[in-house]
mmCIF file of C-alpha atoms in Angstrom:
data_model
loop_
_atom_site.group_PDB
_atom_site.id
_atom_site.type_symbol
_atom_site.label_atom_id
_atom_site.label_comp_id
_atom_site.label_asym_id
_atom_site.label_seq_id
_atom_site.Cartn_x
_atom_site.Cartn_y
_atom_site.Cartn_z
ATOM 1 C CA VAL A 10 4.564 7.353 16.017
ATOM 2 C CA ASP A 11 1.217 8.980 16.766
ATOM 3 C CA GLU A 12 2.589 10.359 20.036
ATOM 4 C CA VAL A 13 5.782 11.684 18.398
ATOM 5 C CA VAL A 14 3.894 13.317 15.531
ATOM 6 C CA THR A 15 1.307 14.856 17.867
ATOM 7 C CA ARG A 16 3.711 16.030 20.576
ATOM 8 C CA HIS A 17 6.284 17.457 18.149
ATOM 9 C CA ALA A 18 3.978 18.777 15.403
ATOM 10 C CA ALA A 19 5.316 22.347 15.639
ATOM 11 C CA LEU A 20 8.947 21.184 15.500
ATOM 12 C CA ILE A 21 8.234 18.906 12.544
ATOM 13 C CA ASP A 22 6.560 21.810 10.700
ATOM 14 C CA ALA A 23 9.534 24.060 11.464
ATOM 15 C CA VAL A 24 12.288 21.573 10.546
ATOM 16 C CA PHE A 25 10.912 19.631 7.578
ATOM 17 C CA PRO A 26 11.111 21.573 4.314
ATOM 18 C CA THR A 27 7.917 22.349 2.448
ATOM 19 C CA LEU A 28 8.094 20.167 -0.640
ATOM 20 C CA GLN A 29 5.636 19.410 -3.406
ATOM 21 C CA ARG A 30 6.757 15.799 -3.407
ATOM 22 C CA PHE A 31 7.143 13.589 -0.334
ATOM 23 C CA MET A 32 8.214 10.218 -1.687
ATOM 24 C CA THR A 33 11.320 9.426 0.354
ATOM 25 C CA GLY A 34 12.670 9.936 3.828
ATOM 26 C CA TYR A 35 10.989 9.686 7.188
ATOM 27 C CA ASN A 36 7.845 11.527 6.200
ATOM 28 C CA LEU A 37 6.712 12.559 9.676
ATOM 29 C CA ALA A 38 5.221 15.748 8.276
ATOM 30 C CA MET A 39 2.526 13.818 6.421
ATOM 31 C CA VAL A 40 1.800 10.875 8.729
ATOM 32 C CA TYR A 41 -1.292 12.625 10.052
ATOM 33 C CA ASP A 42 -3.559 14.411 7.580
ATOM 34 C CA THR A 43 -5.366 17.087 9.598
ATOM 35 C CA GLU A 44 -7.912 17.840 6.856
ATOM 36 C CA ARG A 45 -9.039 14.220 6.540
ATOM 37 C CA LYS A 46 -8.299 13.431 10.197
ATOM 38 C CA HIS A 47 -6.502 10.350 8.955
ATOM 39 C CA PHE A 48 -3.421 8.657 10.435
ATOM 40 C CA ASP A 49 -1.414 6.924 7.675
ATOM 41 C CA LEU A 50 1.724 4.925 8.497
ATOM 42 C CA ASN A 51 2.102 4.087 4.792
ATOM 43 C CA ARG A 52 3.730 7.483 4.235
ATOM 44 C CA LEU A 53 6.350 6.762 6.868
ATOM 45 C CA ILE A 54 7.016 3.131 5.946
ATOM 46 C CA ALA A 55 7.238 3.730 2.178
ATOM 47 C CA GLY A 56 9.546 6.717 2.554
ATOM 48 C CA SER A 57 11.891 4.875 4.907
ATOM 49 C CA GLU A 58 12.752 2.402 2.123
ATOM 50 C CA GLY A 59 13.048 -0.588 4.443
ATOM 51 C CA THR A 60 14.948 1.065 7.307
ATOM 52 C CA LEU A 61 11.978 1.140 9.714
ATOM 53 C CA ALA A 62 10.030 -1.976 8.846
ATOM 54 C CA VAL A 63 9.760 -4.824 6.438
ATOM 55 C CA VAL A 64 6.427 -5.559 4.796
ATOM 56 C CA VAL A 65 5.818 -9.301 5.016
ATOM 57 C CA GLY A 66 2.352 -9.388 3.523
ATOM 58 C CA ALA A 67 0.086 -7.305 1.377
ATOM 59 C CA ARG A 68 -3.389 -7.501 -0.068
ATOM 60 C CA LEU A 69 -3.505 -6.650 -3.748
ATOM 61 C CA ARG A 70 -6.332 -5.389 -5.888
ATOM 62 C CA LEU A 71 -5.447 -6.382 -9.435
ATOM 63 C CA VAL A 72 -6.615 -4.266 -12.328
ATOM 64 C CA THR A 73 -6.479 -4.736 -16.064
ATOM 65 C CA PRO A 74 -3.589 -2.727 -17.494
ATOM 66 C CA PRO A 75 -4.499 0.122 -19.855
ATOM 67 C CA ALA A 76 -4.484 -0.645 -23.561
ATOM 68 C CA VAL A 77 -2.354 2.333 -24.598
ATOM 69 C CA ARG A 78 0.154 4.775 -23.135
ATOM 70 C CA CYS A 79 1.497 8.137 -24.306
ATOM 71 C CA LEU A 80 4.697 9.784 -23.086
ATOM 72 C CA LEU A 81 5.478 13.481 -23.002
ATOM 73 C CA VAL A 82 9.072 14.600 -22.385
ATOM 74 C CA LEU A 83 9.183 18.153 -21.010
ATOM 75 C CA LYS A 84 12.611 19.808 -21.023
ATOM 76 C CA TYR A 85 13.876 22.392 -18.526
ATOM 77 C CA GLY A 86 16.883 24.615 -17.986
ATOM 78 C CA SER A 87 17.073 23.652 -14.314
ATOM 79 C CA PHE A 88 15.953 21.017 -11.839
ATOM 80 C CA ASP A 89 14.054 23.673 -9.866
ATOM 81 C CA ALA A 90 12.074 24.577 -12.981
ATOM 82 C CA ALA A 91 11.145 20.920 -13.512
ATOM 83 C CA LEU A 92 10.006 20.613 -9.891
ATOM 84 C CA GLY A 93 8.198 23.939 -10.139
ATOM 85 C CA SER A 94 5.886 22.632 -12.836
ATOM 86 C CA ALA A 95 4.950 19.420 -11.002
ATOM 87 C CA GLU A 96 1.720 20.739 -9.501
ATOM 88 C CA ARG A 97 0.505 22.041 -12.858
ATOM 89 C CA LEU A 98 1.408 18.732 -14.509
ATOM 90 C CA ALA A 99 -0.365 16.717 -11.811
ATOM 91 C CA GLU A 100 -3.563 18.712 -12.426
ATOM 92 C CA ALA A 101 -3.652 17.208 -15.941
ATOM 93 C CA GLY A 102 -4.230 13.775 -14.390
ATOM 94 C CA PRO A 103 -1.304 11.781 -15.792
ATOM 95 C CA THR A 104 -0.639 8.179 -14.799
ATOM 96 C CA ALA A 105 2.915 9.040 -13.746
ATOM 97 C CA ILE A 106 5.393 11.909 -13.567
ATOM 98 C CA GLU A 107 9.114 11.205 -13.236
ATOM 99 C CA THR A 108 11.589 14.063 -12.791
ATOM 100 C CA ILE A 109 15.157 13.463 -13.938
ATOM 101 C CA ASP A 110 17.835 15.882 -12.777
ATOM 102 C CA HIS A 111 21.060 17.124 -14.389
ATOM 103 C CA THR A 112 23.193 14.490 -12.637
ATOM 104 C CA VAL A 113 21.244 11.586 -14.125
ATOM 105 C CA LEU A 114 21.097 13.335 -17.511
ATOM 106 C CA ALA A 115 24.888 13.832 -17.467
ATOM 107 C CA LEU A 116 25.375 10.123 -16.763
ATOM 108 C CA ALA A 117 22.911 9.230 -19.512
ATOM 109 C CA ARG A 118 24.744 11.430 -22.005
ATOM 110 C CA GLU A 119 27.885 9.350 -21.362
ATOM 111 C CA ASP A 120 26.089 6.019 -21.855
ATOM 112 C CA VAL A 121 26.763 3.993 -25.004
ATOM 113 C CA ILE A 122 23.067 3.885 -25.933
ATOM 114 C CA TYR A 123 22.473 7.634 -25.638
ATOM 115 C CA HIS A 124 22.637 7.916 -29.414
ATOM 116 C CA ARG A 125 19.334 5.990 -29.508
ATOM 117 C CA VAL A 126 17.457 8.305 -27.129
ATOM 118 C CA GLY A 127 19.391 11.572 -27.137
ATOM 119 C CA HIS A 128 17.196 13.108 -29.840
ATOM 120 C CA LEU A 129 14.327 13.095 -27.322
ATOM 121 C CA ILE A 130 16.279 15.443 -25.074
ATOM 122 C CA ASP A 131 19.037 17.314 -26.890
ATOM 123 C CA ARG A 132 18.423 19.077 -30.189
ATOM 124 C CA ASP A 133 20.571 21.515 -32.097
ATOM 125 C CA GLY A 134 19.458 25.095 -31.595
ATOM 126 C CA GLU A 135 17.580 24.380 -28.351
ATOM 127 C CA PRO A 136 18.739 25.531 -24.899
ATOM 128 C CA ARG A 137 20.805 23.067 -22.842
ATOM 129 C CA VAL A 138 18.506 20.643 -21.043
ATOM 130 C CA GLU A 139 19.370 20.299 -17.344
ATOM 131 C CA ALA A 140 16.255 18.376 -16.226
ATOM 132 C CA ILE A 141 13.255 16.642 -17.714
ATOM 133 C CA ASN A 142 9.812 15.562 -16.622
ATOM 134 C CA LEU A 143 8.570 12.337 -18.148
ATOM 135 C CA VAL A 144 4.781 12.580 -18.084
ATOM 136 C CA GLU A 145 2.856 9.422 -18.932
ATOM 137 C CA PHE A 146 -0.827 9.062 -19.711
ATOM 138 C CA ALA A 147 -2.535 5.677 -19.942
ATOM 139 C CA GLY A 148 -5.999 4.578 -21.000
ATOM 140 C CA ASP A 149 -7.973 2.710 -23.587
ATOM 141 C CA ASP A 150 -8.381 5.371 -26.297
ATOM 142 C CA LEU A 151 -5.216 6.463 -28.127
ATOM 143 C CA GLU A 152 -6.892 9.470 -29.731
ATOM 144 C CA VAL A 153 -8.074 10.832 -26.371
ATOM 145 C CA LEU A 154 -4.632 10.309 -24.797
ATOM 146 C CA THR A 155 -2.881 11.959 -27.728
ATOM 147 C CA GLN A 156 -5.144 15.006 -27.401
ATOM 148 C CA ARG A 157 -4.448 15.223 -23.665
ATOM 149 C CA VAL A 158 -0.676 14.979 -24.192
ATOM 150 C CA HIS A 159 -0.630 17.656 -26.889
ATOM 151 C CA ALA A 160 -2.918 19.923 -24.842
ATOM 152 C CA LEU A 161 -0.590 19.637 -21.830
ATOM 153 C CA ALA A 162 2.501 20.253 -23.962
ATOM 154 C CA THR A 163 0.947 23.339 -25.552
ATOM 155 C CA SER A 164 -0.394 24.761 -22.301
ATOM 156 C CA SER A 165 2.955 24.161 -20.553
ATOM 157 C CA MET A 166 4.850 26.021 -23.257
ATOM 158 C CA ASN A 167 2.361 28.915 -23.167
ATOM 159 C CA VAL A 168 2.625 29.572 -19.425
ATOM 160 C CA GLN A 169 3.973 33.100 -19.085
ATOM 161 C CA ASP A 170 6.318 34.377 -16.364
ATOM 162 C CA ASP A 171 6.514 30.977 -14.665
ATOM 163 C CA PRO A 172 9.880 29.598 -13.523
ATOM 164 C CA GLY A 173 8.426 26.121 -14.131
ATOM 165 C CA ARG A 174 7.932 26.770 -17.849
ATOM 166 C CA PRO A 175 9.692 24.152 -19.985
ATOM 167 C CA THR A 176 12.186 25.150 -22.668
ATOM 168 C CA GLY A 177 10.873 22.487 -25.048
ATOM 169 C CA TYR A 178 9.122 19.172 -25.310
ATOM 170 C CA HIS A 179 8.924 15.943 -27.255
ATOM 171 C CA VAL A 180 5.982 13.563 -27.619
ATOM 172 C CA ALA A 181 7.107 9.948 -27.985
ATOM 173 C CA GLY A 182 5.794 8.683 -31.282
ATOM 174 C CA ASP A 183 5.083 5.121 -30.173
ATOM 175 C CA SER A 184 5.608 2.644 -27.350
ATOM 176 C CA GLU A 185 9.081 1.671 -28.598
ATOM 177 C CA GLU A 186 10.282 5.271 -28.486
ATOM 178 C CA ALA A 187 8.670 5.763 -25.066
#
């Protein structure tokens, strides 16, 4: 892999699209980090989803789970807008960001339980939601997390002239709603 990535670096740069998120696929573009001078097969193996190798052992470092979590649902008029805000959202230091596109939302809207969660996404008088970002924060202090979630929601809505600006948001009221 090292030889392929080194020998074909220019071709890989030319062919692979520039994405903000490299979670799937044969991630040859990020196997070698030139800034850190670090070769990382994890990027390739994880993205291949079992088609290149099978992990037969792993060493785990267990941690105590956080006491509380807060969920922010950011709504967008397009999938591109949701992806466009990912870098800004990541700067806020969330535990996780999950982007859900219009295809998954359309399937969800047809599901029998949508009536229980639809109010988080679709509201009368709001623009049609075509994608969402679920942004989760976790920690030990609910008040601190709540402040961080509301600060991110407010700052996201106040971004001017940005195609990644959400059309609305919802803060899950408790863990059951999340």
